Amino acid sequence: MNLNRIAILVSLSLLPVVGLAQEKVPTTTTAPAKSITWFFEKTYLHTDRNYYSTGEDLWFTAYLVNGKSASLTSTSNNLYVELISPASEIIDRKVIRMDQGLGKGDFKLKDSIPSGWYKLRAYTNWMRNFEDKFVFQKEIYLSNTLPLKGQNATAVKKQVAVNDVAGATLNESIQFFPEGGSLVNDLMSIVAFKAVDQYGNGSKISGKLVSETGETISSFESTDLGMGIFTVKPVAGVKYRVEALFANGKKVTSVLPDALAKGISMHVSTDSLQVKATISINEPMLAELQGKELSIDLRHGGNSFYAGNIKVDKSQILVSVPLKDLPQGVTAITLNDNQGRPHCERLIYVPGAVINLSVTSDKTSYKPKERVNLTVKASDQSGKPVQAYLSLAAVDAIVPANGSSITSYLLLESEIKGKIQDPDRYFDTKNAGRLKQLDLLLMTQGWRDYLWKRLAESKPLLSFMPEPGITLSGRVRQKVGSKPIPDMNITLMGNGLVGDKIYMTKSMADGRYFLDGLNWTGDQAIKLTSKDDKGKSGGWILLDSLFKNPMKIDLPAGPEQKSPDLAMFNTELAKRMLLNRIAKINDTISLKEVVIDGKDKKTVRLWDETLTSFGYPDLEYVITPADYDYKGLEHFLLTKVPGAVSLSDTTDGIAFITRGKKAKPRFIVNRREDVFDRDDYYSLPMDQINKVVVRHMIRNGGEDAYLINLDLKETAFGGANLDVLTTTVPGYYKSRVFYTPVYQDQTGAKKDLRTTIFWAPLLKTDAQGRATLSFLNAEPKSTISIRTEGITNNGVPIVATAKYQVQ
């Protein structure tokens, strides 16, 4: 056994478990390591609903899957989940621990948030290599039904201005998509079209195809989402137009794209057994290709599942491929000439295995506050049980229904970027025309936004590594000067670490050290030490920030989404939230206790937040020899600064009481932010400090924050304790448990007006493919909608819904 390890165990008997030394590469690098293989991840968040009132809780389950197969994956353990405002600002962020591809979390939606469309964004560090191509984004609507006053009203003006922008920023228009890519003279072609209104949403139209001579070629009518098809056989030198009438009565004329003088067209159809591609070649192109070969390639997730060559000896060729050879999801068909140039491209959807997921309640009708027992069952087409990982929400039906699910996202929305209206309709087995409608969608907005085509064109560079857990990194440098110190033994200790309690590594040639794969939840007290091989302490150990800065917010441009008609939702939620607040009124802080004079708007931008001064006076202390008698900085602050209290009986540091809780101040030392607020600053002797400034600030959400600015002497950095860093670092977000009341005496129980009646973030079916759960209804009489989403152990996304009545 290593003698150094024995010494550590003897001196730290309270930390009995020792981890193996870890020496890892950085979590970001400028050049790919030879051992790294490209892989792809997708993530999906199932939220309890998509519409909320401020003051409520948003609950979510996170699924991380292989980007090609949709199977749960453990390639990353860190998932960053962000709540983004209509003004494109991150107003909250959680780091979720993913284990075996599953994680859970929640957001508390503050009362100060204005009404509007917000976005949930989720991604791993590895996904950042591909820009936003694999980043999950979901829109949610927040309704603020309470009047805002004082600082809250001032703080939301910026976002309200965004919300109030007129949504109609486009003109009605029609776009045309010839099947395969282009119209070709003298070849009969199918042309798909999509009509959109002033909001960018699909709009039903009727119309006709007219030649330049005024001859009507054909008439057509679209679906309710504005999609449809017509046929045309272009004649050389003739132009064509569409004259259409929108549902709102507006008439629009659009010109078809010009046809190619020579070219190839491809018509694709599918049945239950095979996909058929009919390849047509006009005479000028046939003369050029006669006797040569074309190649056809069918790809899913960027991988080829069928490739074959076709000898050109006639003007029309039929190719058939068995569907059983293709995986479930979107498949791209590409036709290339003998020089590898693409001539036709088409997307199709291949159905997969049928998994039956059901959720049933023990009754169809219940009384308020009565217990509900649910059974969830998953089976395959033959009735055999299926193991599945699920999340379930029971929600009052006053909330508008979701239009998306894990199935539509993983199999469609993540493959075809851009807005897809009502994606669930394409996977609703009650919709008899869903497959034809899905084919229309792929013909219209499919190829131009196809994920794997965009990925091939972007040529990503490897800049972000997958994260197997929390990474602690930093460097060791000389106490005076900045020269790095290599080969120092770095030891990490923390009682709250999951698994081992002690980890060791060495600093590299540039003084950098890395400890990764760590796991803890919430704020964790840790200790880092730096020693040479002889066990002598030395150097100044510095710590980087733990989690990566957020991705740039580059949300898709387009017309503002039209706010839904939520009159009933808003009215009912306002009543419930008001009653809920009456019970909490004594816990709130009145506006009089917050002094805002509106004049001093100085801001301090820290690495993770921006703080604003609202007129609180700075407390400035110029240190003189008279202050040297204090035992250290902590003693000085507790004595001199009004409102300062001890952080705890066992931990160095101070805090300020705000809203009944202790708020720990943050440090800026010699004009540089200390990301982790080193606790050892509190032990600095006063003769090493020139000046102390304590600032009372306000966060974006209106909470109090405190900054301590230290102006230290140069000799302060020579202190013997800089080789030891004792601090508190943030870990994974500790998700809350969904609260369900237990009624002892229903006659005396207070009002229960939950909108989300029950939330189960992590369910797993047993060997019989079943899962059971139980909960109590709330008080309102209403219809309750149950929605279960998840994924099987074979990577098949599944969804089930049910309803019952509370009367």
C-alpha angles and dihedrals in degrees: 000000000000109000092215089058090051090053091051092050092050094050094043105044091154089065103058102169121076123197127212118264113268125203110174140172117256118276088242128040137174097225130039118252114238091238094057115102120196113250134164133229134192127190133198131193119209107200124193087243143336100238125063143167117229113262091041130106125253112211125195143177118208124214121193115194142172106273093228106035102028091228117143110265139196096203090117131028099188122074121181113211119187136184109215125196127224085258089061094250124137104237097175136011133189131190107215125200110230117204118184088346096306133106141149140208147146145216127222106221107218123225090237094065112108124225117273149093113306131183132228111208126189132179145145124235090252092056089063089075088072099047107229098332096108099025115120117229127178131177120227128179120227119197119200106198097171126090112249123220139180118353094359091057091049093046096054100049092094093054095041089055088057092047093050096055110121108261098212102086100138136065123237109270145168125222125198128214116185109209110259093016112287144038113244127201115257094008122111107235138182114231119200119202140189125203119201132189130222090284094053091252124132113265129195115248141172123208152135138246112238131187122224088260090060096254114146108231098182144334127230146174128210132225119260088270093057099254128127146128141240134178129239136174104205119220118211112263095012122115124207135204139186121228110199139179117213124215090252090059097256118138119219131184120200130180121229118236115263117267123242117253090222127014153104131272128197128203117194128197134168136203131180093286111030149011116238126202118195110200117199124189124191121225100262091051093042090056089054097045101037110137093006128108134252121198127216123201129188113198134181122188090354092302124113115238098171132019128170143158125237124201112222110229102133141029096254128042130180122211123186127192124185112245091218088073092059128077123236116276139039117347125190120218116200128184115202132184125232090278094054095254114144115238103168133022130182137170124217134179119234115203118227141203115322113241117185113215119178136174119197134179125217090240137023094219132036141178122245112281091011120141119258123204118200132192122199118196132185124190139156127245091278093050097256115144117259127206111232139171111223148174124205136199128188108196136177107256091233083086113085113250123260117256097202137051142181088269097052092042100049096038101036121000095052091047097046109046120209133053116323115188116226095345093182091070090073091061099037106115089204089064103085093191097047097114093050090047090050091050089053090051091052091048093051109038100004112091100037090055100034109142099220093048091052089047093053091049095049098058096207122215122222104247104136126056126213113262117230090188140313114337122211111198137163142122142263117228138167115281091234113038125008104264110139120240115219129200096029115150108240117200124191120198128183131152092205096056113118110243114351118034098203128048130180136196140152131249114247130229092283092048093254122139132188133196113179141167090056123152132199137133128232125348111343129194110226138173125213122191133186122209136159124236090274091058094252116143116237149146132038111281115212129189128214124216111279106223128044120259112258121273117261111273105240102158119183114273119234144106118324110264113254111249113246123245098260101158095128092040092050094046095049094042091049090057093048096045092048092053090046091052094051089067091051100042094107091056095057128090115238120235091246090070091062114073113208118169095173093224107090107061099162113149133202116205112209126183093266107021146014120240124201131203112226098185103293107144117247114241106224123189121185105201116232132176087267088070096052092089092071112104091236144309094300092054090048094051094047090051102041108029117079112234096016114138134174114276092223142323092259104036130067115240146065136256141190123231112240124166090348095305135095114254115201114218124234125231133233109186120195090341093308124108117242101215096202101035094235109231091212090072086076090066094055112124113243093237088069093057126082100184142355123204120186115198127193107211139172128235123222092263093052098259120139119255133181132212128195114201113199124195103195131189118246090247090060089077091061093066115134094234098063089095087067121064118191113180146132118253131190119247135182117326111266104224118221123239116249107250120231116177124233110218113217097168112012093190091064099033118120123244115295108198102161116162093193099052096188139359124192109181101183121034127160127192117232130229089288091052091250138126126182131198140169136206143157126257122239123240105263117095106235148116113284119212119207121200125183122188132174149113134266124237086255093057101259113142113223138188135187133179136193140166140210136178132246108203 
